[in-house]
XYZ file of C-alpha atoms in Angstrom:
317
model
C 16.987 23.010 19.769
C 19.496 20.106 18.588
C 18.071 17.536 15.895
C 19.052 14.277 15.197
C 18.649 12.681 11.860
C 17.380 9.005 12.386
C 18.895 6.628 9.448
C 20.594 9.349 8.045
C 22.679 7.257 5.797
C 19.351 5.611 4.231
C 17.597 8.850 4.424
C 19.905 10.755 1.924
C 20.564 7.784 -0.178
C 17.040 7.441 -1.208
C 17.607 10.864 -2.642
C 21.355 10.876 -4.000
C 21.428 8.466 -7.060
C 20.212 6.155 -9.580
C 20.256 3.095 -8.516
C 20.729 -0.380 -11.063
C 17.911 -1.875 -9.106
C 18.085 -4.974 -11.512
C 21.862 -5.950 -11.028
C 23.337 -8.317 -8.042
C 26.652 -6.690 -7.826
C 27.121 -3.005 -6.962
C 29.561 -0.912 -8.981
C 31.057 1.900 -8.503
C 28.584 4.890 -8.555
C 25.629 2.421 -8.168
C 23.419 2.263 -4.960
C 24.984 0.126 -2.438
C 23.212 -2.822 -1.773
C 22.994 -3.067 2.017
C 21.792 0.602 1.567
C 18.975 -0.042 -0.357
C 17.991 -2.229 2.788
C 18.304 0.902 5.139
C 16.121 2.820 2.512
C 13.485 -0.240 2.728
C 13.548 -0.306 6.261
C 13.499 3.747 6.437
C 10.287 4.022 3.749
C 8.387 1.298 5.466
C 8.679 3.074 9.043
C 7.184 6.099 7.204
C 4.667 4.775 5.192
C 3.304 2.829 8.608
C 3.455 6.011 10.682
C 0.184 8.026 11.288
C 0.562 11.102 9.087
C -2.475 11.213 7.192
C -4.395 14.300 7.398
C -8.074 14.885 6.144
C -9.150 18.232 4.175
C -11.778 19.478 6.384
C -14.361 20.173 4.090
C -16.079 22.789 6.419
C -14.787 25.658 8.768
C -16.954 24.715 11.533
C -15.322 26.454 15.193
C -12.203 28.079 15.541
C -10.096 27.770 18.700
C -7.529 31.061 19.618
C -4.095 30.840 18.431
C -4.696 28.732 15.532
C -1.252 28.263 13.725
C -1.003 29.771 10.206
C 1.172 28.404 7.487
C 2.265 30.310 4.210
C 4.011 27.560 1.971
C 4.766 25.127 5.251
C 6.467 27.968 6.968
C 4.500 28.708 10.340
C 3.412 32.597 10.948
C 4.410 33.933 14.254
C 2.965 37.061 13.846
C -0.021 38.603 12.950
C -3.072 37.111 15.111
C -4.657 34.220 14.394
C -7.681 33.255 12.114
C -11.033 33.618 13.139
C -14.660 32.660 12.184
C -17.220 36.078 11.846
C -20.633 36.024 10.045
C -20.402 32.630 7.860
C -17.143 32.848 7.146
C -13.662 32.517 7.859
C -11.669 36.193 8.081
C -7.537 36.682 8.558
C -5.412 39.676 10.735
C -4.446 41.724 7.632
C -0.978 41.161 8.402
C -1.098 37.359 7.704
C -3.378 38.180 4.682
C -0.775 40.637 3.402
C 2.453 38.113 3.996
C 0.516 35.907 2.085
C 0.082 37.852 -0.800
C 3.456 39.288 -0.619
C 4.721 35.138 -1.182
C 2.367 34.828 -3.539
C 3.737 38.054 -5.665
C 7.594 36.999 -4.940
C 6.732 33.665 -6.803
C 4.763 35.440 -9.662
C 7.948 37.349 -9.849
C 10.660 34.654 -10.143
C 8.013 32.839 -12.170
C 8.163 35.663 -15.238
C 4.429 35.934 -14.418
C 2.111 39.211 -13.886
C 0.539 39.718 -11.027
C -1.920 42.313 -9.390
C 1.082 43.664 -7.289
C 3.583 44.767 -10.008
C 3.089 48.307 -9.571
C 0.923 48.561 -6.047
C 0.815 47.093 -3.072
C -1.205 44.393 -0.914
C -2.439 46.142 1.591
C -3.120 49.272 -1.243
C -5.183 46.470 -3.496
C -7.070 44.787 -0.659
C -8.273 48.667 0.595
C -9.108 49.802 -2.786
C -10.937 46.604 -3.476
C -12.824 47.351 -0.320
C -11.725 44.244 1.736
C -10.069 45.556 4.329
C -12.707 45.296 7.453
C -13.110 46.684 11.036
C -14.097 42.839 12.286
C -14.604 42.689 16.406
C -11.817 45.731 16.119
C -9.363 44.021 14.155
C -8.275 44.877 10.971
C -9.466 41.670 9.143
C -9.486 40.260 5.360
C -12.227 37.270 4.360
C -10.481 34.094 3.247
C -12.063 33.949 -0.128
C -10.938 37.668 -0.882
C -7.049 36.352 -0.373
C -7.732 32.766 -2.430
C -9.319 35.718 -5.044
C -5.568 36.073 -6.306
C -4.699 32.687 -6.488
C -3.218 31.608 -3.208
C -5.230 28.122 -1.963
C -6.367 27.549 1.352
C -6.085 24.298 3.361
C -8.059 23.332 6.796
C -6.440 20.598 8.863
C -7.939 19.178 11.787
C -5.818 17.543 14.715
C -4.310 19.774 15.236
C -6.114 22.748 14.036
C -4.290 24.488 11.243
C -4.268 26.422 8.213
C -2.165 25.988 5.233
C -1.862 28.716 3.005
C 0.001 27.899 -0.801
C 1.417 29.747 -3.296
C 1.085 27.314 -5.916
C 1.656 23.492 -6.695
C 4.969 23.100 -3.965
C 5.704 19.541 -5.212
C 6.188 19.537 -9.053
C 8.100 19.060 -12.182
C 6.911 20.369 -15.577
C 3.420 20.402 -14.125
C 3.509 16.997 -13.073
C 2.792 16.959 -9.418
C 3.468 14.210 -6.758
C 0.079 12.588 -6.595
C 0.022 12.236 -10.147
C -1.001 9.352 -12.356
C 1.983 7.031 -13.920
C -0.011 7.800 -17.291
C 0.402 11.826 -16.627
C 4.236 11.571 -15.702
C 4.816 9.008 -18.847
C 3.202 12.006 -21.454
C 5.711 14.507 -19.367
C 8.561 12.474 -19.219
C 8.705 9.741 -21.358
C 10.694 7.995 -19.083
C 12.461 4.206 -19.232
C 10.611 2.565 -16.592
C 12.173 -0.133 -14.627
C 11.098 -2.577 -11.756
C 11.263 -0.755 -8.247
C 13.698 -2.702 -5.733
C 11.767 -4.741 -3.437
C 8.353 -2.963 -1.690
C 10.141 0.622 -1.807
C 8.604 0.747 -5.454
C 6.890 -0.523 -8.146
C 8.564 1.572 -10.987
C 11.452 4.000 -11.406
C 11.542 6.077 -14.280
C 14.289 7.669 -15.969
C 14.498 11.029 -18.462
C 17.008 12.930 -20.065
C 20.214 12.829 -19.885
C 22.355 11.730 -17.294
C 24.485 13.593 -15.362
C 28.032 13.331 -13.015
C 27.251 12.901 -8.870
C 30.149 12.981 -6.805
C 30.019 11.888 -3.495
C 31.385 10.297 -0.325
C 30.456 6.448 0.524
C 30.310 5.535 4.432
C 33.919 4.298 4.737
C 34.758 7.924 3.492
C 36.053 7.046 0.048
C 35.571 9.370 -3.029
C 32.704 8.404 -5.535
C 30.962 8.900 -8.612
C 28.066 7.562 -10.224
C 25.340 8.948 -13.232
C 21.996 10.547 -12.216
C 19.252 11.184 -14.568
C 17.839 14.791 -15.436
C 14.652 13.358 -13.855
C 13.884 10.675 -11.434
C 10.617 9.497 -10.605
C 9.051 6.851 -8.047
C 5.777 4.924 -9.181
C 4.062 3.134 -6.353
C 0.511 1.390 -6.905
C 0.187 3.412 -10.310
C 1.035 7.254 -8.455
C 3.417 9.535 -8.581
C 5.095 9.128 -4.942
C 8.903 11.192 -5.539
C 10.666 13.035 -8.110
C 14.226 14.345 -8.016
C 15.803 16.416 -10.704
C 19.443 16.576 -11.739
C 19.341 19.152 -14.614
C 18.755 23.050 -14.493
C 15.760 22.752 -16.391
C 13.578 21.418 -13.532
C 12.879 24.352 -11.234
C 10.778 23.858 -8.470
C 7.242 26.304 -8.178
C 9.267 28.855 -6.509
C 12.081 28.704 -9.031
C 14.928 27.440 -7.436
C 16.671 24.972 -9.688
C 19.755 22.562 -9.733
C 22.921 25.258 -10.058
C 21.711 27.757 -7.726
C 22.878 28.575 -3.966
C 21.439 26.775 -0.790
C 20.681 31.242 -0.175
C 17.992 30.698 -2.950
C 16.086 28.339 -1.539
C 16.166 30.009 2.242
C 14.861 33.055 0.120
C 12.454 31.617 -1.541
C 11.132 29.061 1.042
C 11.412 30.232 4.491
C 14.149 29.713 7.388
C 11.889 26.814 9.011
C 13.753 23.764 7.934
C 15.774 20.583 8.733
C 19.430 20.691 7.594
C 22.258 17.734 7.783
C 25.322 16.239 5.820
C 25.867 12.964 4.748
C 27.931 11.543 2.217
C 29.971 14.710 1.893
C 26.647 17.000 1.020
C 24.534 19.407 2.833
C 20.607 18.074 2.588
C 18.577 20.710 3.307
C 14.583 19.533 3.945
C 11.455 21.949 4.042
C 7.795 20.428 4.794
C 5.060 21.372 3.056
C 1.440 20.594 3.440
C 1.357 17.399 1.043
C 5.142 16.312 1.390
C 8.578 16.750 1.348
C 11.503 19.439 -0.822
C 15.131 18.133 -0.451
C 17.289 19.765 -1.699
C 21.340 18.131 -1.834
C 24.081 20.718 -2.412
C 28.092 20.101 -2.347
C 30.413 22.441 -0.241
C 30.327 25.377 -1.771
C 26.355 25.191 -1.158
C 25.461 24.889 -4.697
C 22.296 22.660 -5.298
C 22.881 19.655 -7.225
C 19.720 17.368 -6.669
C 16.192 18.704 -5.866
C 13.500 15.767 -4.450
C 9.734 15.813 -4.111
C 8.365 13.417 -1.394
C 5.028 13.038 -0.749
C 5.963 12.024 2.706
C 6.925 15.052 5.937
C 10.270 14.402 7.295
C 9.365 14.809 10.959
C 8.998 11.375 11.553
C 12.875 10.657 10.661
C 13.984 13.072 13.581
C 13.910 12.667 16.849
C 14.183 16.017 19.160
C 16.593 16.207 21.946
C 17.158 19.895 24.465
């Protein structure tokens, strides 16, 4: 299947650099003005389009071939979930993947976990949660959420998310977060957003060299800040990071290969170049992970969206 990036020029542009959204000339290595107008245009067409989803607060009837997601990566394998005696139970397979994320994190995290030295399957059977359910080898929800992996019910369509962890954060500030919360992480220099797009930027640490190709195909550089963030009506709505120091929940930070995050996130994703970089784009339940790298595939920029990409692609056969 072929996909086409809509606005592709305002799409990786609203990722790529700082922008001096007080001045009325552009300089070199500044965000180009008529591009700030594609970003406007881009944000607005997102913002209007019908994503939200509600948390359903109850498991009420399960359908067959209910999709599974571990981390926004879809499960192909394994059965689907099902609803036996109260409660909602998974094929030990999709249970199992699960954990297996969950331990690969807890891994590249520093962290202990309950499958150092053992594994899934061998806890969830000792722990006596491996059940005979309608003849299929079945784990309860709540015995897999026991370890620390959070489970999500969508409705329209029927879903379930599965998570590792917080997927869209810096230094435990989340996307969703309070301006107050990211100001006590950051302490950022805040400046007016440009136009509706936002009402703050903020910008901490250092800054650091971005090289990269304008639309006329002329050689640029600008300054990016170790950490970006977007403010809109008080919230938290994107951060990007610049610096090494800002790894994502699964560890993948600025410096490493494009092969890091395919390991650590999945091979379900949307991939394109503009301005001479490689964006690659995974969805995750609540948003958005971009990350930019240059041609030799080494990630320079990492963004957290709280908005899903699909609605900048269109499909074609």
């Amino acid at each position: 299947m072929k996909r086409t990036i809509l606005s592709a020029a305002g799409v990786i542009c609203f990722f790529a650099f700082t922008a001096n959204l007080q001045g009325e000339e552009t300089a070199e290595g500044e965000f180009p003005r008529d591009l700030l107008g594609d970003i406007e245009q881009l944000k607005e067409e997102v913002e209007d389009a019908d994503l939200d989803e509600e948390e359903h607060p109850e498991f009420d009837e399960l359908q067959p071939d209910i999709p599974v997601y571990i981390d926004g990566q879809e499960q192909n394998y394994g059965g689907a979930p099902f609803w036996a005696g109260g409660e909602i139970f998974l094929p030990v397979a999709a249970a199992v993947q699960a954990l297996n994320e969950y331990s690969d994190v807890q891994e590249a995290l520093g962290v202990n976990h309950p499958f150092e030295d053992e594994r899934p399957y061998d806890v969830l059977d000792e722990e006596g949660w491996v059940q005979q359910v309608d003849n299929r080898e079945s784990v309860a929800l709540r015995n897999v959420e026991h370890f620390g992996v959070q489970a999500y019910w969508f409705d329209d369509p029927a879903r379930l998310h599965l998570e590792t962890g917080s997927l869209l954060g810096f230094s435990g500030v989340p996307v969703g977060a309070t301006r107050a919360s990211a100001e006590d992480a950051f302490n950022a220099d805040w400046k007016t957003g440009y136009g509706k797009a936002a009402d703050e930027i903020g910008f901490h640490g250092g800054m650091n060299q971005f090289n990269y190709t304008n639309r006329f195909g002329e050689e640029r550089s600008g300054d990016v800040p170790d950490v970006q963030i977007e403010i809109k009506g008080e919230t938290v709505t994107y951060l990007i990071a610049s610096d090494e120091d800002y790894a994502t929940s699964k560890n993948v930070a600025v410096g490493d290969d494009l092969f890091e995050a395919r390991r650590m996130y999945g091979s379900s994703y949307e991939e394109f170049e503009a301005v001479g970089k490689t964006v690659r784009v995974y969805d995750v339940r609540e948003g958005s992970i971009w990350f930019i790298a240059d041609d030799r595939n080494e990630i320079e920029r990492i963004g957290l969206w709280h908005r899903h990409v699909a609605p900048l692609f269109t499909t074609e056969n």
